[in-house]
Short mmCIF file of C-alpha atoms in Angstrom, two decimals:
data_model
loop_
_atom_site.label_atom_id
_atom_site.label_comp_id
_atom_site.label_asym_id
_atom_site.label_seq_id
_atom_site.Cartn_x
_atom_site.Cartn_y
_atom_site.Cartn_z
CA MET X 7 158.30 102.29 195.21
CA SER X 8 158.98 100.80 191.77
CA VAL X 9 158.82 97.24 193.08
CA LEU X 10 155.45 97.72 194.87
CA PRO X 11 153.28 96.70 191.89
CA LEU X 12 155.18 93.43 191.53
CA VAL X 13 154.95 92.81 195.28
CA PHE X 14 151.15 93.41 195.21
CA THR X 15 150.63 91.15 192.19
CA SER X 16 152.77 88.36 193.60
CA GLY X 17 150.84 88.65 196.87
CA TRP X 18 147.52 88.32 195.09
CA ALA X 19 148.79 85.30 193.14
CA SER X 20 150.29 83.72 196.27
CA GLY X 21 146.89 83.72 197.87
CA ILE X 22 145.68 81.50 195.05
CA ASN X 23 148.72 79.29 194.36
CA ALA X 24 151.83 80.24 196.28
CA TYR X 25 153.87 77.35 194.87
CA ALA X 26 153.20 78.46 191.28
CA VAL X 27 154.37 81.99 192.15
CA VAL X 28 157.66 80.77 193.65
CA LEU X 29 158.23 78.37 190.76
CA LEU X 30 157.47 80.91 188.04
CA LEU X 31 159.52 83.72 189.61
CA GLY X 32 162.40 81.32 190.16
CA ILE X 33 162.31 80.17 186.53
CA PHE X 34 162.19 83.75 185.25
CA GLY X 35 165.20 84.63 187.39
CA ALA X 36 167.19 81.47 186.65
CA THR X 37 166.74 81.84 182.90
CA GLY X 38 167.77 85.52 182.98
CA LEU X 39 164.42 86.84 181.82
CA SER X 40 164.19 89.10 184.86
CA ASP X 41 166.70 90.83 187.13
CA GLU X 42 164.01 91.52 189.76
CA VAL X 43 163.97 87.98 191.09
CA PRO X 44 166.22 87.41 194.18
CA ASP X 45 168.74 84.60 194.22
CA ALA X 46 166.90 82.84 197.03
CA LEU X 47 164.03 81.99 194.68
CA GLN X 48 166.36 80.75 191.99
CA ARG X 49 168.04 78.03 194.06
CA PRO X 50 167.60 74.53 192.59
CA ASP X 51 166.29 73.07 195.85
CA VAL X 52 163.65 75.85 196.08
CA LEU X 53 162.58 75.26 192.48
CA ILE X 54 162.35 71.48 192.96
CA ALA X 55 160.35 71.81 196.16
CA ALA X 56 158.03 74.42 194.61
CA GLY X 57 157.56 72.21 191.54
CA VAL X 58 156.62 69.13 193.59
CA LEU X 59 154.22 71.02 195.81
CA PHE X 60 152.73 72.76 192.79
CA LEU X 61 151.92 69.38 191.23
CA CYS X 62 150.32 68.28 194.55
CA GLU X 63 148.18 71.43 194.57
CA VAL X 64 147.15 70.93 190.95
CA VAL X 65 145.66 67.55 191.86
CA ALA X 66 144.19 68.39 195.28
CA ASP X 67 142.67 71.62 194.11
CA LYS X 68 140.46 69.87 191.57
CA ILE X 69 138.80 67.35 193.90
CA PRO X 70 135.61 68.55 195.64
CA TYR X 71 135.97 68.99 199.42
CA VAL X 72 139.63 67.92 199.25
CA ASP X 73 140.28 71.39 197.83
CA SER X 74 138.60 72.99 200.89
CA VAL X 75 140.74 70.92 203.24
CA TRP X 76 143.81 71.94 201.24
CA ASP X 77 142.72 75.60 201.45
CA SER X 78 142.28 75.31 205.23
CA VAL X 79 145.81 74.00 205.64
CA HIS X 80 147.14 76.85 203.48
CA THR X 81 145.37 79.62 205.37
CA VAL X 82 148.67 80.30 207.07
CA ILE X 83 151.06 79.11 204.36
CA ARG X 84 149.84 81.34 201.54
CA PRO X 85 149.98 84.66 203.42
CA ILE X 86 153.41 83.77 204.80
CA ALA X 87 154.56 82.92 201.27
CA GLY X 88 153.21 86.21 199.97
CA ALA X 89 154.98 88.12 202.72
CA VAL X 90 158.30 86.34 202.19
CA VAL X 91 158.23 86.74 198.39
CA GLY X 92 157.31 90.42 198.80
CA ALA X 93 160.16 91.02 201.26
CA LEU X 94 162.63 89.23 199.01
CA LEU X 95 161.55 91.24 195.97
CA ALA X 96 161.90 94.47 197.88
CA GLY X 97 165.29 93.46 199.26
CA GLN X 98 166.44 92.66 195.71
CA ASN X 99 165.23 96.03 194.39
CA GLY X 100 166.16 98.13 197.40
CA SER X 101 163.38 100.67 196.78
CA LEU X 102 160.89 99.52 199.40
CA PRO X 103 161.56 98.50 203.03
CA ASP X 104 161.41 94.75 203.55
CA LEU X 105 158.84 94.89 206.37
CA ALA X 106 156.49 97.12 204.37
CA ALA X 107 156.79 94.87 201.34
CA GLY X 108 156.19 91.82 203.49
CA ALA X 109 153.06 93.44 204.93
CA VAL X 110 151.72 94.34 201.44
CA GLY X 111 152.45 90.84 200.05
CA GLY X 112 151.10 88.99 203.10
CA SER X 113 147.91 90.98 203.49
CA THR X 114 147.13 90.80 199.77
CA ALA X 115 147.76 87.06 199.80
CA LEU X 116 145.47 86.64 202.78
CA MET X 117 142.65 88.51 201.10
CA SER X 118 142.89 86.59 197.85
CA HIS X 119 143.19 83.32 199.75
CA LEU X 120 139.98 84.01 201.69
CA VAL X 121 138.19 84.83 198.42
CA LYS X 122 139.52 81.63 196.82
CA ALA X 123 138.63 79.46 199.81
CA GLY X 124 135.20 80.95 200.27
CA THR X 125 134.37 80.65 196.58
CA ARG X 126 135.54 77.05 196.50
CA MET X 127 133.32 76.17 199.48
CA ALA X 128 130.38 77.75 197.68
CA VAL X 129 131.14 75.78 194.52
CA ASN X 130 131.36 72.55 196.55
CA THR X 131 127.63 72.82 197.27
CA SER X 132 127.14 71.77 193.64
CA PRO X 133 126.99 67.94 193.32
CA GLU X 134 128.99 67.74 190.07
CA PRO X 135 132.82 67.98 190.05
CA PHE X 136 133.24 69.81 186.73
CA SER X 137 132.81 73.27 188.19
CA ASN X 138 135.69 72.59 190.62
CA ILE X 139 137.94 71.45 187.77
CA ALA X 140 137.03 74.39 185.57
CA LEU X 141 137.54 76.93 188.38
CA SER X 142 140.82 75.42 189.50
CA THR X 143 142.19 75.33 185.94
CA ALA X 144 141.15 78.99 185.46
CA GLU X 145 142.98 79.89 188.66
CA ASP X 146 146.15 78.08 187.59
CA LEU X 147 146.14 79.77 184.19
CA GLY X 148 145.33 83.11 185.73
CA VAL X 149 148.23 82.93 188.16
CA ALA X 150 150.64 81.89 185.43
CA GLY X 151 149.44 84.64 183.12
CA ILE X 152 149.43 87.45 185.66
CA ILE X 153 152.86 86.61 187.07
CA SER X 154 154.35 86.37 183.57
CA PHE X 155 152.73 89.65 182.65
CA ALA X 156 153.91 91.32 185.86
CA ILE X 157 157.55 90.55 185.09
CA PHE X 158 157.40 92.81 182.04
CA HIS X 159 154.48 95.12 182.89
CA PRO X 160 154.23 95.31 186.70
CA VAL X 161 151.93 98.33 186.98
CA ALA X 162 149.37 97.00 184.51
CA ALA X 163 149.48 93.56 186.14
CA ALA X 164 148.90 95.16 189.58
CA VAL X 165 145.83 96.97 188.25
CA ILE X 166 144.48 93.69 186.86
CA ALA X 167 145.23 91.86 190.11
CA GLY X 168 143.46 94.55 192.13
CA THR X 169 140.44 94.42 189.87
CA LEU X 170 140.27 90.63 190.08
CA LEU X 171 140.52 90.82 193.87
CA LEU X 172 137.59 93.27 194.13
CA LEU X 173 135.59 91.26 191.64
CA GLY X 174 136.26 88.09 193.58
CA ILE X 175 135.00 89.65 196.80
CA VAL X 176 131.78 90.75 195.08
CA ILE X 177 131.21 87.33 193.52
CA LEU X 178 131.84 85.65 196.85
CA VAL X 179 129.28 87.85 198.64
CA VAL X 180 126.66 87.18 195.91
CA LEU X 181 127.30 83.41 195.97
CA TRP X 182 126.96 83.12 199.71
CA ARG X 183 123.79 85.17 199.78
CA ARG X 184 122.23 82.89 197.18
CA ILE X 185 123.34 79.78 199.01
CA ARG X 186 121.84 81.04 202.26
CA ARG X 187 118.50 81.74 200.55
CA PHE X 188 118.55 78.30 198.92
CA ARG X 189 119.26 76.56 202.24
CA ARG X 190 116.46 78.49 203.98
CA ARG X 191 113.97 77.53 201.29
CA ARG X 192 115.10 73.89 201.35
CA ALA X 193 114.75 73.76 205.16
CA GLN X 194 111.28 75.29 204.87
CA ARG X 195 110.17 72.71 202.27
CA ARG X 196 111.48 69.88 204.46
CA GLU X 197 109.59 71.20 207.44
CA GLU X 198 106.40 71.48 205.38
CA LYS X 199 106.79 67.88 204.20
CA ARG X 200 107.42 66.68 207.74
CA LEU X 201 104.29 68.42 209.02
CA ALA X 202 102.25 67.03 206.12
CA ALA X 203 103.49 63.55 206.80
CA ALA X 204 102.59 63.94 210.47
CA GLY X 205 99.09 65.00 209.52
CA VAL X 206 99.49 68.57 210.76
CA ALA X 207 97.61 71.11 208.70
CA ARG X 208 99.74 73.82 207.09
CA PRO X 209 99.09 77.13 208.86
CA PRO X 210 97.49 79.84 206.67
CA GLU X 211 99.87 82.38 205.21
#
């Protein structure tokens, strides 16, 4: 079970930016900083592809509404990436069955992806683009930091990833409740203005 914390953390990070996870793990393995990274992630073609796609995500993820489209496309890709990376890590370590590791990595990636996509949709209700840029940059730095930390301190990194996942779920629920109340109030005001313009008296409260 020694590889399970790293599988969980990589799954959480894959749900946010799968290409960054593959790229960082591959670099750590190729440079000899970690023996936990399987050879499949260190291949030059994998690193090049992950690097190019990572750059695409860096740009797309900072443009309002384009980021939501990008997230929709990656609803399948990110969980699959989390499952594959988890299975590869377990196969390299030999202490956790590949299927179990894939299930942990994939399910964790799916949960963190849903939190990311839902939060981004909520942020897109704001007319200014700066919140998208700030949130996306924080996500990129967070993934880089947590994966780098997990290579050397996997258990502590898994605790942090789990905490961030729970916190993200709570924030997402709060955001969507506030957005629903705001939309209801806006619809009510519009209806009142329409009735006033039509000369209909406002009913007593």
